[in-house]
Amino acid sequence: MSVWDDARLRLDGLPDGRGLNIAHEAVDRHVIRGHGDRLALRFLRRDGSVGDLSYRDLGRDSSRFANGLDALGICPGDVVATLLERVPELYVTAFGTLKARAVLCTLYAAFGPEPVRVRLAKGRVKVLVTTAAQYARKVEPVRRELPDLTSVIIIDGDPPPGTAGWQQLMSAASDRWSIPATSEDDPALIHFTSGTTGTPKAALHVHQAVVAHEATAVAVLALGPGDVFWCTADPGWVTGVSYGIVAPLVCGATGIVDEAGFEPERWYRILAEQRVSVWYTAPTAIRMLIKAGDTLPRRHDLRALRVAASVGEPLDAGAVLWGREALGQPFHDTWWQTETGAIMIANRPGEPIRPGAMGRPLAGVEAAVVTRHQDGEAVRIEPTEGSGELALRAGWPSMFRGYLGDDARYRAAFAGGFYLTGDLVRRDGDGWFWFVGRADDVIKSAGRLIGPIEVESVLLQHPAVAEAGVIGLPDPTVGEMLKAFVTLKDGIAGDAALGRDILAHARRRLGPATAPREVVFRPALPKTRSGKIMRRLLKARELGLPEGDLSTLEDEPAASSAPPEAKASS
Ligand code: 6R9
């Protein structure tokens, strides 16, 4: 039996057979079953204080928000976005939106104005919930370019002109709301993700995804009522929604939300004081904890911890075993993507771990290793022995159902009944999958998926920059570090001050998380004859690796005509 069938037996469905809705499964059904007093979410504020929301509180507040959306004229299918840090209003918005059958899109609060503008426009966002400061810096200046954005709700202070206040909206709304009939295929979530080319992709998920959220939380994280679960991912990324918002509540557990950032001592204190029993985190954080040394974990009582798991980047065998030594639990590596919506491949608790391997596909997931062939427009796949691209048989419940406004890109992600992941993997003789690398140019830095094109287009907005190519270079802590290669406009000389100015520009527009750390000037960038910058070649040269197939490379200018190189690091 697949893990999906198991989950369906545990889910309730809306009363009177009115379908399946994520918010009902995560919140309301627990209240109906008499567990309203149970702690749903515990917020750990920066100042050390704690804010608790019971399932009943969350049920009522999200119903108020659903009524508030109704009063604003929001219809099923309309998109409601958040641009918030990890505060209670984000979680209330999330479930209120799903109750109203609107579509939730959580934007990463550390994004700069450019990624925010692009995503609000592409997502055709109608309602944005944010803070006064975020609004003033990132949205108000471009509001005229966002014709779909009809309402902005400000959670703090006096709402500026053209916006509404959270308090007013909530206090005017009833806390009773009956979720309208919801089909499993009704849109529920949009997650932005990145590719090598084009604008960011808006991956659309439907209410049926909750089957996979529940199934994987039980099968891989062993979550249940009574567990204290801490998913360290920010809700601005897919892990922070599937496992930071939905999964723990569907399972009736308590979710811990840390409103502050990473700090080793604080993190150990949270694990110990909150008696976290299931922990889902990421390799960058694990590497930083390893760096902070083994005395800190020894000073904290971590005996409540039952399961530790990791996602987002390759987890090396050493980190898996460090968990066992220092925390008393080894890390279980899990693999999935924005498009898969939930864990697909994992080292499962209660089974022997294979340190360094991503794991094995869950029951109900058919994973294949394939080679792609481009037949004109169409893609054909062929099974491969050994290493190749990871492909998944289409049809699992949390499979993305489209890229908003990009039908051709969606279709191109499938071939022969399989979804093509863009990841290169190796399957060993026992059916375990090992990560090899990406098939495309996207970059994973501190667990965040970054499209080089988005960074390059911001670099090109700098008045001195003529061309830009961005690659990820191996970094011992964050996995990959962004490095930019640029050519300058005629007559402009590159020096360290200009380099710093370009980096500062990128940081301002993109936000610190996705801006390059280093920029170098080049007289020319390697390009194909059709004019595309060959990032693969930039990277190979930087790392002293074989340059591969150069048959499409355009003739490069003679070295003697090149101006001197300059470099700047932030
Ligand atoms: C959930 C998430 C997806 C990409 C994916 C792959 C990388 C995720 C991994 C892993 C090695 C693992 N990735 N898990 N690489 N080992 N266990 O991270 O979604 O942001 O869409 O990134 O992350 O390259 O294709 P997303």
mmCIF file with all atom_site columns, C-alpha atoms and ligand atoms in Angstrom, residues 193 237-239 310-315 333-339 358 421-423 435 437-438 444 447-449, ligand 1:
data_model
loop_
_atom_site.group_PDB
_atom_site.id
_atom_site.type_symbol
_atom_site.label_atom_id
_atom_site.label_alt_id
_atom_site.label_comp_id
_atom_site.label_asym_id
_atom_site.label_entity_id
_atom_site.label_seq_id
_atom_site.pdbx_PDB_ins_code
_atom_site.Cartn_x
_atom_site.Cartn_y
_atom_site.Cartn_z
_atom_site.occupancy
_atom_site.B_iso_or_equiv
_atom_site.pdbx_formal_charge
_atom_site.auth_seq_id
_atom_site.auth_comp_id
_atom_site.auth_asym_id
_atom_site.auth_atom_id
_atom_site.pdbx_PDB_model_num
ATOM   1  C CA  . THR A 1 193 ? 11.104 28.648 -7.719  1.00 0.00 ? 193 THR A CA  1
ATOM   2  C CA  . TRP A 1 237 ? 10.419 28.767 0.894   1.00 0.00 ? 237 TRP A CA  1
ATOM   3  C CA  . VAL A 1 238 ? 8.580  25.546 0.175   1.00 0.00 ? 238 VAL A CA  1
ATOM   4  C CA  . THR A 1 239 ? 9.912  23.581 3.166   1.00 0.00 ? 239 THR A CA  1
ATOM   5  C CA  . SER A 1 310 ? 17.545 17.274 6.834   1.00 0.00 ? 310 SER A CA  1
ATOM   6  C CA  . VAL A 1 311 ? 16.617 18.658 3.406   1.00 0.00 ? 311 VAL A CA  1
ATOM   7  C CA  . GLY A 1 312 ? 17.580 21.137 0.751   1.00 0.00 ? 312 GLY A CA  1
ATOM   8  C CA  . GLU A 1 313 ? 21.198 20.382 -0.067  1.00 0.00 ? 313 GLU A CA  1
ATOM   9  C CA  . PRO A 1 314 ? 23.500 17.402 -0.091  1.00 0.00 ? 314 PRO A CA  1
ATOM   10 C CA  . LEU A 1 315 ? 24.102 16.086 3.417   1.00 0.00 ? 315 LEU A CA  1
ATOM   11 C CA  . ASP A 1 333 ? 18.494 12.927 4.745   1.00 0.00 ? 333 ASP A CA  1
ATOM   12 C CA  . THR A 1 334 ? 15.373 13.598 2.682   1.00 0.00 ? 334 THR A CA  1
ATOM   13 C CA  . TRP A 1 335 ? 15.032 14.740 -0.914  1.00 0.00 ? 335 TRP A CA  1
ATOM   14 C CA  . TRP A 1 336 ? 12.314 16.741 -2.600  1.00 0.00 ? 336 TRP A CA  1
ATOM   15 C CA  . GLN A 1 337 ? 11.653 19.950 -4.513  1.00 0.00 ? 337 GLN A CA  1
ATOM   16 C CA  . THR A 1 338 ? 9.232  22.843 -4.809  1.00 0.00 ? 338 THR A CA  1
ATOM   17 C CA  . GLU A 1 339 ? 7.587  20.979 -7.682  1.00 0.00 ? 339 GLU A CA  1
ATOM   18 C CA  . MET A 1 358 ? 19.448 10.782 -0.031  1.00 0.00 ? 358 MET A CA  1
ATOM   19 C CA  . THR A 1 421 ? 13.605 16.895 -11.781 1.00 0.00 ? 421 THR A CA  1
ATOM   20 C CA  . GLY A 1 422 ? 16.741 18.537 -13.197 1.00 0.00 ? 422 GLY A CA  1
ATOM   21 C CA  . ASP A 1 423 ? 18.818 16.717 -10.550 1.00 0.00 ? 423 ASP A CA  1
ATOM   22 C CA  . PHE A 1 435 ? 22.997 13.121 -5.225  1.00 0.00 ? 435 PHE A CA  1
ATOM   23 C CA  . GLY A 1 437 ? 24.619 17.552 -8.995  1.00 0.00 ? 437 GLY A CA  1
ATOM   24 C CA  . ARG A 1 438 ? 22.236 19.719 -10.953 1.00 0.00 ? 438 ARG A CA  1
ATOM   25 C CA  . LYS A 1 444 ? 21.730 26.308 -4.037  1.00 0.00 ? 444 LYS A CA  1
ATOM   26 C CA  . GLY A 1 447 ? 19.458 25.912 1.059   1.00 0.00 ? 447 GLY A CA  1
ATOM   27 C CA  . ARG A 1 448 ? 17.929 28.601 -1.147  1.00 0.00 ? 448 ARG A CA  1
ATOM   28 C CA  . LEU A 1 449 ? 17.404 27.902 -4.806  1.00 0.00 ? 449 LEU A CA  1
HETATM 29 C C1  . 6R9 B 2 .   ? 12.775 21.174 -0.629  1.00 0.00 ? 1   6R9 B C1  1
HETATM 30 C C2  . 6R9 B 2 .   ? 13.673 22.040 -1.455  1.00 0.00 ? 1   6R9 B C2  1
HETATM 31 C C3  . 6R9 B 2 .   ? 15.156 21.639 -4.702  1.00 0.00 ? 1   6R9 B C3  1
HETATM 32 C C4  . 6R9 B 2 .   ? 16.568 21.250 -5.021  1.00 0.00 ? 1   6R9 B C4  1
HETATM 33 C C5  . 6R9 B 2 .   ? 16.664 19.863 -5.559  1.00 0.00 ? 1   6R9 B C5  1
HETATM 34 C C6  . 6R9 B 2 .   ? 18.122 19.526 -5.254  1.00 0.00 ? 1   6R9 B C6  1
HETATM 35 C C7  . 6R9 B 2 .   ? 18.333 20.192 -3.889  1.00 0.00 ? 1   6R9 B C7  1
HETATM 36 C C8  . 6R9 B 2 .   ? 16.973 19.097 -2.058  1.00 0.00 ? 1   6R9 B C8  1
HETATM 37 C C9  . 6R9 B 2 .   ? 18.360 17.578 -1.367  1.00 0.00 ? 1   6R9 B C9  1
HETATM 38 C C10 . 6R9 B 2 .   ? 18.957 18.291 -2.429  1.00 0.00 ? 1   6R9 B C10 1
HETATM 39 C C11 . 6R9 B 2 .   ? 20.826 16.984 -2.289  1.00 0.00 ? 1   6R9 B C11 1
HETATM 40 C C12 . 6R9 B 2 .   ? 19.101 16.514 -0.771  1.00 0.00 ? 1   6R9 B C12 1
HETATM 41 N N1  . 6R9 B 2 .   ? 18.074 19.229 -2.822  1.00 0.00 ? 1   6R9 B N1  1
HETATM 42 N N2  . 6R9 B 2 .   ? 17.131 18.103 -1.166  1.00 0.00 ? 1   6R9 B N2  1
HETATM 43 N N3  . 6R9 B 2 .   ? 20.187 17.989 -2.876  1.00 0.00 ? 1   6R9 B N3  1
HETATM 44 N N4  . 6R9 B 2 .   ? 20.337 16.259 -1.266  1.00 0.00 ? 1   6R9 B N4  1
HETATM 45 N N5  . 6R9 B 2 .   ? 18.612 15.800 0.240   1.00 0.00 ? 1   6R9 B N5  1
HETATM 46 O O1  . 6R9 B 2 .   ? 14.811 22.245 -1.108  1.00 0.00 ? 1   6R9 B O1  1
HETATM 47 O O2  . 6R9 B 2 .   ? 13.094 22.561 -2.597  1.00 0.00 ? 1   6R9 B O2  1
HETATM 48 O O3  . 6R9 B 2 .   ? 14.123 24.855 -3.000  1.00 0.00 ? 1   6R9 B O3  1
HETATM 49 O O4  . 6R9 B 2 .   ? 12.832 23.613 -4.805  1.00 0.00 ? 1   6R9 B O4  1
HETATM 50 O O5  . 6R9 B 2 .   ? 15.121 22.898 -4.087  1.00 0.00 ? 1   6R9 B O5  1
HETATM 51 O O6  . 6R9 B 2 .   ? 17.389 21.246 -3.841  1.00 0.00 ? 1   6R9 B O6  1
HETATM 52 O O7  . 6R9 B 2 .   ? 18.956 20.092 -6.205  1.00 0.00 ? 1   6R9 B O7  1
HETATM 53 O O8  . 6R9 B 2 .   ? 16.363 19.833 -6.929  1.00 0.00 ? 1   6R9 B O8  1
HETATM 54 P P1  . 6R9 B 2 .   ? 13.763 23.560 -3.642  1.00 0.00 ? 1   6R9 B P1  1
#
